[in-house]
Amino acid sequence: MKNLDWSNIGFEYMQTEQRYVSNYKDGSWDEGGLTTDANVVINECAGILQYCQECFEGLKAYRTEDGSIVTFRPDLNAERMMDSAARLEMPQFPKERFLAAVDAVVKANADWVPPYGSGATFYLRPYMFASGPVIGVKPAAEYQFRIFGTPVGPYFKGGVKPLTLCVSDFDRAAPHGTGHIKAGLNYAMSLHAHSVAHAAGYDENMFLDPATRTYVEETGGANFLFITKDNEVVTPKSDSILPSITRRSLVYVAEHYLGLKVTQRPVALAELADFAECGLCGTAAVISPVGKVVDHGKEICFASGMTEMGPITKKLYDTLTGIQMGRIEAPEGWIRKIM
Ligand SMILES: *Cc1c(COP(=O)(O)O)cnc(C)c1O
C-alpha cells in the first residue's frame, strides 16, 4: 500500500498509475486496455469541445473488514451510463465490459486503495466523450471511454456537520430535459448557482421543479431523503431527478433492514417544515444530514438540529455503510469482490 496519511487526504484528484481506455470508431469499440498515460489528446473540433457530448459515472472501491477489495453495485453504474449515452446519442459501452474495466483499474492500482477503517476510499470515474470532429451540429462518429481512479479522504473529516441549504433561484434541469442522466452539461450549468450559494454562506442549493417552482428536486449532485415525524422515509419523485444508486439502496435498506415505510412522491417546498430529518444521498458521503433550508430569508429548521445526524438518518447511514464494509450481510449481488 502507498504510504499516504489516509485519514487526512481530501477529495482531490491524485494521479495513479493505470487507467483504462477504449476507443469507438467505424461503429464499434476497440479491444481497450490499461495505459499509464494520464493525458487525453483530441482534435480541436472534437464533439466534446464543441457541443459537450459527454457523460460520466462515479463509484468507489474499498477494503472491507476481511481485507478484500470490493465495489458496490457497479452494475447499476454500467446501466445508468448506458442510459446517459443513449440520451446523448452516444454509443453504449457494454455492461460486462464496463465491469471488467472497473475491475482492471482497481487491480492495477490496488496499492492506492485505502485501508479498512481509514474512512478513505478509492474513487472511480468512468466517463465517455465525443472524440471525433463535428462542426455541423450532429453526434460525432468517434468516442473515447475511460476510467481512472483516485484515492479520496473521509467525507466527514472531524465529524458530521449538518448542512445549510438555500432554495435556489436557478434551475438545475428542464422538464423533459437531461436532469435524469449523468452528464457534465448538467454540472456546467449548476456551477454558477453553486458559487452564488457559497458566496452567500450556504453549503448547497435546493433546486425546485422548474415548471412550477413548488416541488423539491435535488441539489447539484445529491438526491434528497426526508424522514417524517412518524419515521416514514419520503423521497421526491420527478422525471428530472438523477436516479441516485445510493438513494435507491437506502430505500431498500429502510424497507428490508429497518422495516420502515418508504414513499416516493412529489414533495412540496411548502411541506418541508413538517419533516423531522433531511439528508442528501450520493456516493461521496452516502448521506449528509441537512440541518436547515433557507427559502428567501425564511428558515426551515429540522428537529435533528445543527450538530448531529437525525436518529433515522443515522440508522440508514450505519446500515448501508455496514453493508458496504462487510460488517452486515449484503443483499444478493450488491458487493462485487475484485480481490
Ligand atoms: C451522481 C449524482 C447523484 C448521486 O448518485 P449516486 O449514484 O448515489 O452517487 C445525485 N444527483 C446527481 C445530479 C448526480 O449527478
Short mmCIF file of C-alpha atoms and ligand atoms in Angstrom, two decimals:
data_model
loop_
_atom_site.label_atom_id
_atom_site.label_comp_id
_atom_site.label_asym_id
_atom_site.label_seq_id
_atom_site.Cartn_x
_atom_site.Cartn_y
_atom_site.Cartn_z
CA MET A 1 0.00 0.00 0.00
CA LYS A 2 1.14 3.55 -0.73
CA ASN A 3 2.49 5.48 2.19
CA LEU A 4 -0.18 8.18 2.49
CA ASP A 5 -1.80 9.77 5.51
CA TRP A 6 -5.08 8.10 4.50
CA SER A 7 -7.31 9.73 7.14
CA ASN A 8 -6.20 13.20 6.10
CA ILE A 9 -6.32 13.19 2.31
CA GLY A 10 -9.00 15.39 0.74
CA PHE A 11 -11.44 14.99 -2.13
CA GLU A 12 -8.97 15.94 -4.83
CA TYR A 13 -7.56 14.32 -7.95
CA MET A 14 -4.37 12.40 -7.31
CA GLN A 15 -2.78 10.77 -10.33
CA THR A 16 -2.48 6.99 -10.02
CA GLU A 17 -0.53 4.56 -12.24
CA GLN A 18 -3.04 2.93 -14.55
CA ARG A 19 -6.27 3.91 -16.26
CA TYR A 20 -8.49 2.18 -18.82
CA VAL A 21 -9.12 3.44 -22.36
CA SER A 22 -11.27 2.15 -25.20
CA ASN A 23 -11.99 3.93 -28.49
CA TYR A 24 -15.11 3.78 -30.63
CA LYS A 25 -14.59 4.09 -34.37
CA ASP A 26 -16.32 2.83 -37.53
CA GLY A 27 -19.28 1.65 -35.49
CA SER A 28 -17.54 -0.43 -32.82
CA TRP A 29 -15.44 -0.32 -29.66
CA ASP A 30 -11.84 -1.48 -29.90
CA GLU A 31 -10.41 -4.07 -27.53
CA GLY A 32 -9.39 -1.42 -24.96
CA GLY A 33 -6.85 -1.77 -22.19
CA LEU A 34 -4.83 -0.13 -19.46
CA THR A 35 -2.41 2.73 -20.05
CA THR A 36 -0.07 4.78 -17.88
CA ASP A 37 -0.76 7.92 -19.96
CA ALA A 38 -2.99 10.26 -17.94
CA ASN A 39 -3.35 12.80 -20.74
CA VAL A 40 -6.01 12.86 -23.44
CA VAL A 41 -5.11 14.27 -26.85
CA ILE A 42 -8.06 15.04 -29.12
CA ASN A 43 -8.76 17.09 -32.22
CA GLU A 44 -9.60 20.79 -31.75
CA CYS A 45 -13.03 20.16 -33.26
CA ALA A 46 -13.89 17.12 -31.10
CA GLY A 47 -17.61 16.86 -30.27
CA ILE A 48 -16.91 17.14 -26.54
CA LEU A 49 -15.20 20.51 -27.04
CA GLN A 50 -17.82 21.96 -29.37
CA TYR A 51 -21.18 20.53 -28.31
CA CYS A 52 -20.46 18.93 -24.93
CA GLN A 53 -21.26 15.32 -25.79
CA GLU A 54 -20.11 13.66 -22.57
CA CYS A 55 -21.42 11.52 -19.74
CA PHE A 56 -19.81 10.06 -16.63
CA GLU A 57 -20.21 7.87 -13.56
CA GLY A 58 -18.83 7.81 -10.03
CA LEU A 59 -18.32 4.81 -7.77
CA LYS A 60 -15.94 3.62 -5.08
CA ALA A 61 -13.70 0.65 -4.39
CA TYR A 62 -12.70 0.00 -0.80
CA ARG A 63 -11.27 -2.57 1.55
CA THR A 64 -13.76 -4.46 3.66
CA GLU A 65 -13.32 -5.76 7.20
CA ASP A 66 -11.85 -9.08 5.92
CA GLY A 67 -9.27 -7.29 3.72
CA SER A 68 -10.95 -7.84 0.35
CA ILE A 69 -11.22 -5.06 -2.20
CA VAL A 70 -14.78 -4.63 -3.47
CA THR A 71 -17.07 -2.27 -5.39
CA PHE A 72 -20.69 -1.51 -4.53
CA ARG A 73 -23.36 -2.26 -7.17
CA PRO A 74 -21.17 -1.32 -10.17
CA ASP A 75 -23.74 -2.97 -12.47
CA LEU A 76 -26.07 -0.06 -11.74
CA ASN A 77 -23.37 2.43 -12.77
CA ALA A 78 -22.87 0.49 -16.00
CA GLU A 79 -26.61 0.53 -16.74
CA ARG A 80 -27.02 4.20 -15.85
CA MET A 81 -24.12 5.13 -18.10
CA MET A 82 -25.79 3.25 -20.96
CA ASP A 83 -28.96 5.29 -20.35
CA SER A 84 -26.95 8.53 -20.29
CA ALA A 85 -25.16 7.61 -23.52
CA ALA A 86 -28.41 6.77 -25.31
CA ARG A 87 -29.95 10.14 -24.34
CA LEU A 88 -26.89 11.96 -25.70
CA GLU A 89 -26.81 9.97 -28.98
CA MET A 90 -23.56 8.29 -27.96
CA PRO A 91 -22.72 4.59 -28.39
CA GLN A 92 -23.27 2.45 -25.29
CA PHE A 93 -20.31 0.84 -23.58
CA PRO A 94 -21.42 -2.75 -22.85
CA LYS A 95 -22.17 -3.58 -19.22
CA GLU A 96 -19.88 -6.63 -18.96
CA ARG A 97 -17.01 -4.63 -20.44
CA PHE A 98 -17.69 -1.76 -18.05
CA LEU A 99 -17.50 -4.14 -15.08
CA ALA A 100 -14.30 -5.78 -16.35
CA ALA A 101 -12.71 -2.36 -16.93
CA VAL A 102 -13.56 -1.24 -13.37
CA ASP A 103 -12.01 -4.45 -12.02
CA ALA A 104 -8.88 -3.94 -14.15
CA VAL A 105 -8.35 -0.35 -12.96
CA VAL A 106 -8.81 -1.30 -9.32
CA LYS A 107 -6.49 -4.31 -9.56
CA ALA A 108 -3.80 -2.35 -11.37
CA ASN A 109 -3.91 0.39 -8.70
CA ALA A 110 -4.57 -1.83 -5.68
CA ASP A 111 -1.80 -0.04 -3.74
CA TRP A 112 -3.91 3.10 -3.89
CA VAL A 113 -6.99 1.53 -2.31
CA PRO A 114 -7.05 2.91 1.25
CA PRO A 115 -7.01 0.60 4.28
CA TYR A 116 -10.19 -0.54 6.02
CA GLY A 117 -11.20 1.78 8.81
CA SER A 118 -9.39 4.85 7.47
CA GLY A 119 -12.60 6.34 6.09
CA ALA A 120 -10.78 6.94 2.81
CA THR A 121 -11.83 5.13 -0.40
CA PHE A 122 -10.67 4.68 -3.99
CA TYR A 123 -12.97 6.78 -6.15
CA LEU A 124 -13.51 5.61 -9.73
CA ARG A 125 -14.53 7.89 -12.54
CA PRO A 126 -15.78 6.20 -15.73
CA TYR A 127 -16.55 8.69 -18.50
CA MET A 128 -17.16 8.86 -22.20
CA PHE A 129 -16.85 11.72 -24.64
CA ALA A 130 -17.08 12.53 -28.34
CA SER A 131 -13.51 12.50 -29.64
CA GLY A 132 -14.35 12.77 -33.34
CA PRO A 133 -14.60 16.18 -35.05
CA VAL A 134 -18.02 17.81 -35.65
CA ILE A 135 -18.72 21.32 -36.84
CA GLY A 136 -22.28 20.92 -38.12
CA VAL A 137 -24.48 20.08 -35.15
CA LYS A 138 -24.77 16.30 -35.01
CA PRO A 139 -23.49 13.38 -32.96
CA ALA A 140 -19.78 12.67 -33.50
CA ALA A 141 -18.63 9.48 -35.23
CA GLU A 142 -15.85 8.66 -32.74
CA TYR A 143 -15.83 8.34 -28.95
CA GLN A 144 -13.49 7.51 -26.11
CA PHE A 145 -14.43 5.65 -22.91
CA ARG A 146 -12.07 5.95 -19.96
CA ILE A 147 -11.89 5.04 -16.28
CA PHE A 148 -9.39 6.44 -13.82
CA GLY A 149 -9.23 6.06 -10.07
CA THR A 150 -8.04 8.38 -7.33
CA PRO A 151 -7.96 7.91 -3.56
CA VAL A 152 -10.27 10.26 -1.66
CA GLY A 153 -10.36 11.06 2.03
CA PRO A 154 -13.14 10.52 4.53
CA TYR A 155 -16.09 12.76 3.73
CA PHE A 156 -16.88 13.68 7.32
CA LYS A 157 -13.43 14.72 8.47
CA GLY A 158 -13.59 15.84 12.08
CA GLY A 159 -17.15 14.59 12.48
CA VAL A 160 -20.52 15.05 10.84
CA LYS A 161 -21.73 18.61 10.37
CA PRO A 162 -25.31 19.16 9.18
CA LEU A 163 -25.56 21.34 6.09
CA THR A 164 -27.42 24.56 5.49
CA LEU A 165 -29.08 24.81 2.08
CA CYS A 166 -30.72 27.63 0.22
CA VAL A 167 -33.63 27.39 -2.17
CA SER A 168 -32.07 28.34 -5.49
CA ASP A 169 -33.37 30.93 -7.91
CA PHE A 170 -31.68 28.94 -10.67
CA ASP A 171 -32.93 25.71 -12.21
CA ARG A 172 -30.84 22.57 -12.49
CA ALA A 173 -32.81 20.67 -15.12
CA ALA A 174 -35.63 21.46 -17.50
CA PRO A 175 -38.81 19.36 -17.61
CA HIS A 176 -38.28 16.72 -20.32
CA GLY A 177 -34.60 17.72 -20.39
CA THR A 178 -31.45 15.90 -19.22
CA GLY A 179 -31.77 16.04 -15.41
CA HIS A 180 -32.16 12.26 -15.19
CA ILE A 181 -28.83 11.46 -16.88
CA LYS A 182 -25.32 11.84 -15.50
CA ALA A 183 -23.81 14.31 -17.93
CA GLY A 184 -21.20 17.00 -17.44
CA LEU A 185 -23.52 19.52 -19.07
CA ASN A 186 -25.86 19.40 -16.05
CA TYR A 187 -22.91 20.27 -13.85
CA ALA A 188 -21.55 23.05 -16.07
CA MET A 189 -24.80 24.94 -15.70
CA SER A 190 -25.02 24.35 -11.94
CA LEU A 191 -21.57 25.82 -11.18
CA HIS A 192 -22.80 29.42 -11.16
CA ALA A 193 -25.71 28.56 -8.86
CA HIS A 194 -23.23 26.79 -6.59
CA SER A 195 -20.86 29.78 -6.49
CA VAL A 196 -23.73 32.16 -5.71
CA ALA A 197 -24.94 29.91 -2.88
CA HIS A 198 -21.42 29.54 -1.48
CA ALA A 199 -20.77 33.28 -1.60
CA ALA A 200 -23.97 33.76 0.43
CA GLY A 201 -22.72 31.27 3.05
CA TYR A 202 -24.73 28.18 2.08
CA ASP A 203 -23.35 24.68 1.59
CA GLU A 204 -25.60 23.63 -1.28
CA ASN A 205 -28.62 24.58 -3.35
CA MET A 206 -32.04 23.05 -3.11
CA PHE A 207 -33.31 23.09 -6.68
CA LEU A 208 -37.05 23.20 -7.34
CA ASP A 209 -39.04 21.86 -10.27
CA PRO A 210 -38.56 24.49 -13.00
CA ALA A 211 -42.13 24.26 -14.31
CA THR A 212 -43.95 25.34 -11.14
CA ARG A 213 -41.16 26.06 -8.62
CA THR A 214 -43.24 24.45 -5.88
CA TYR A 215 -41.71 20.95 -5.61
CA VAL A 216 -38.32 19.83 -4.34
CA GLU A 217 -35.99 18.21 -6.89
CA GLU A 218 -32.40 17.71 -5.67
CA THR A 219 -29.08 19.52 -5.14
CA GLY A 220 -26.39 19.81 -7.82
CA GLY A 221 -25.08 16.33 -7.10
CA ALA A 222 -27.18 14.52 -4.50
CA ASN A 223 -30.78 13.32 -4.03
CA PHE A 224 -32.98 14.23 -1.05
CA LEU A 225 -34.31 11.86 1.54
CA PHE A 226 -36.76 13.08 4.20
CA ILE A 227 -38.00 11.46 7.40
CA THR A 228 -41.46 12.32 8.70
CA LYS A 229 -42.27 12.78 12.38
CA ASP A 230 -43.59 9.18 12.43
CA ASN A 231 -40.43 7.72 10.91
CA GLU A 232 -41.62 7.33 7.36
CA VAL A 233 -38.99 7.78 4.65
CA VAL A 234 -40.04 10.09 1.81
CA THR A 235 -38.08 10.73 -1.39
CA PRO A 236 -39.08 13.22 -4.09
CA LYS A 237 -40.49 11.85 -7.34
CA SER A 238 -39.76 13.69 -10.57
CA ASP A 239 -38.58 12.72 -14.04
CA SER A 240 -35.77 15.28 -13.90
CA ILE A 241 -34.05 13.89 -10.77
CA LEU A 242 -30.89 11.81 -11.31
CA PRO A 243 -31.58 8.22 -10.15
CA SER A 244 -29.01 8.01 -7.34
CA ILE A 245 -27.78 4.48 -6.64
CA THR A 246 -27.20 5.47 -3.00
CA ARG A 247 -30.78 6.70 -2.66
CA ARG A 248 -32.18 3.54 -4.26
CA SER A 249 -30.02 1.42 -1.93
CA LEU A 250 -31.10 3.41 1.15
CA VAL A 251 -34.75 2.95 0.20
CA TYR A 252 -34.16 -0.83 0.08
CA VAL A 253 -32.33 -0.73 3.43
CA ALA A 254 -35.15 1.31 5.00
CA GLU A 255 -37.77 -1.20 3.88
CA HIS A 256 -35.95 -4.51 4.22
CA TYR A 257 -33.46 -3.98 7.03
CA LEU A 258 -35.15 -1.36 9.19
CA GLY A 259 -38.82 -2.13 8.48
CA LEU A 260 -39.64 1.48 7.68
CA LYS A 261 -42.36 2.67 5.34
CA VAL A 262 -40.97 4.38 2.23
CA THR A 263 -42.91 6.63 -0.11
CA GLN A 264 -41.71 8.16 -3.34
CA ARG A 265 -43.91 11.10 -4.27
CA PRO A 266 -43.73 14.75 -5.24
CA VAL A 267 -42.54 16.71 -2.18
CA ALA A 268 -43.80 20.30 -1.97
CA LEU A 269 -41.49 23.03 -0.71
CA ALA A 270 -44.44 24.13 1.44
CA GLU A 271 -44.39 20.88 3.46
CA LEU A 272 -40.66 20.88 4.35
CA ALA A 273 -41.30 22.15 7.86
CA ASP A 274 -43.36 19.02 8.56
CA PHE A 275 -40.34 16.71 8.22
CA ALA A 276 -38.20 15.70 11.19
CA GLU A 277 -34.99 14.89 9.28
CA CYS A 278 -33.46 15.59 5.92
CA GLY A 279 -30.43 14.15 4.20
CA LEU A 280 -28.57 14.27 0.90
CA CYS A 281 -27.60 10.97 -0.69
CA GLY A 282 -24.81 10.21 -3.09
CA THR A 283 -21.73 8.05 -3.47
CA ALA A 284 -19.35 10.61 -1.95
CA ALA A 285 -20.88 10.91 1.53
CA VAL A 286 -23.59 8.18 1.48
CA ILE A 287 -25.82 10.58 3.50
CA SER A 288 -25.02 14.14 4.53
CA PRO A 289 -27.51 15.43 7.07
CA VAL A 290 -29.25 18.72 6.34
CA GLY A 291 -30.00 20.87 9.38
CA LYS A 292 -31.59 23.88 7.76
CA VAL A 293 -33.08 25.08 4.49
CA VAL A 294 -33.39 28.82 3.88
CA ASP A 295 -36.11 29.92 1.47
CA HIS A 296 -35.50 33.60 0.70
CA GLY A 297 -34.98 34.58 4.30
CA LYS A 298 -37.46 32.10 5.75
CA GLU A 299 -35.63 29.46 7.80
CA ILE A 300 -36.86 25.89 7.88
CA CYS A 301 -35.06 24.03 10.69
CA PHE A 302 -35.26 20.27 11.05
CA ALA A 303 -35.75 18.80 14.52
CA SER A 304 -32.45 16.88 14.23
CA GLY A 305 -30.62 20.22 14.60
CA MET A 306 -27.24 21.53 13.52
CA THR A 307 -24.88 19.26 15.47
CA GLU A 308 -25.66 15.66 14.51
CA MET A 309 -27.43 13.30 12.13
CA GLY A 310 -31.06 12.62 12.93
CA PRO A 311 -31.69 9.18 14.53
CA ILE A 312 -33.30 7.57 11.47
CA THR A 313 -30.75 9.10 9.09
CA LYS A 314 -28.02 7.70 11.33
CA LYS A 315 -29.56 4.21 11.28
CA LEU A 316 -29.78 4.31 7.50
CA TYR A 317 -26.20 5.53 7.26
CA ASP A 318 -24.83 2.93 9.67
CA THR A 319 -26.70 0.08 7.99
CA LEU A 320 -25.70 0.94 4.43
CA THR A 321 -22.05 1.63 5.30
CA GLY A 322 -22.08 -1.61 7.34
CA ILE A 323 -23.26 -3.49 4.24
CA GLN A 324 -20.63 -1.78 2.09
CA MET A 325 -17.78 -2.53 4.51
CA GLY A 326 -18.78 -6.17 5.00
CA ARG A 327 -19.95 -5.83 8.62
CA ILE A 328 -23.60 -6.50 7.73
CA GLU A 329 -24.76 -9.12 5.24
CA ALA A 330 -25.47 -7.55 1.85
CA PRO A 331 -28.45 -8.31 -0.39
CA GLU A 332 -27.59 -10.69 -3.24
CA GLY A 333 -25.45 -9.04 -5.92
CA TRP A 334 -24.68 -5.76 -4.13
CA ILE A 335 -20.98 -6.35 -3.45
CA ARG A 336 -18.57 -7.21 -6.27
CA LYS A 337 -15.38 -8.71 -4.94
CA ILE A 338 -12.37 -7.72 -7.01
CA MET A 339 -9.52 -9.23 -5.00
C1 LIG B 1 -24.28 11.29 -9.25
C2 LIG B 1 -25.43 12.11 -8.82
C3 LIG B 1 -26.19 11.81 -7.68
C4 LIG B 1 -25.84 10.69 -6.75
O1 LIG B 1 -25.91 9.43 -7.34
P1 LIG B 1 -25.16 8.18 -6.69
O2 LIG B 1 -25.37 7.10 -7.70
O3 LIG B 1 -25.85 7.88 -5.41
O4 LIG B 1 -23.75 8.56 -6.49
C5 LIG B 1 -27.27 12.62 -7.40
N1 LIG B 1 -27.60 13.67 -8.17
C6 LIG B 1 -26.90 14.00 -9.26
C7 LIG B 1 -27.30 15.17 -10.06
C8 LIG B 1 -25.79 13.23 -9.63
O5 LIG B 1 -25.09 13.57 -10.71
#
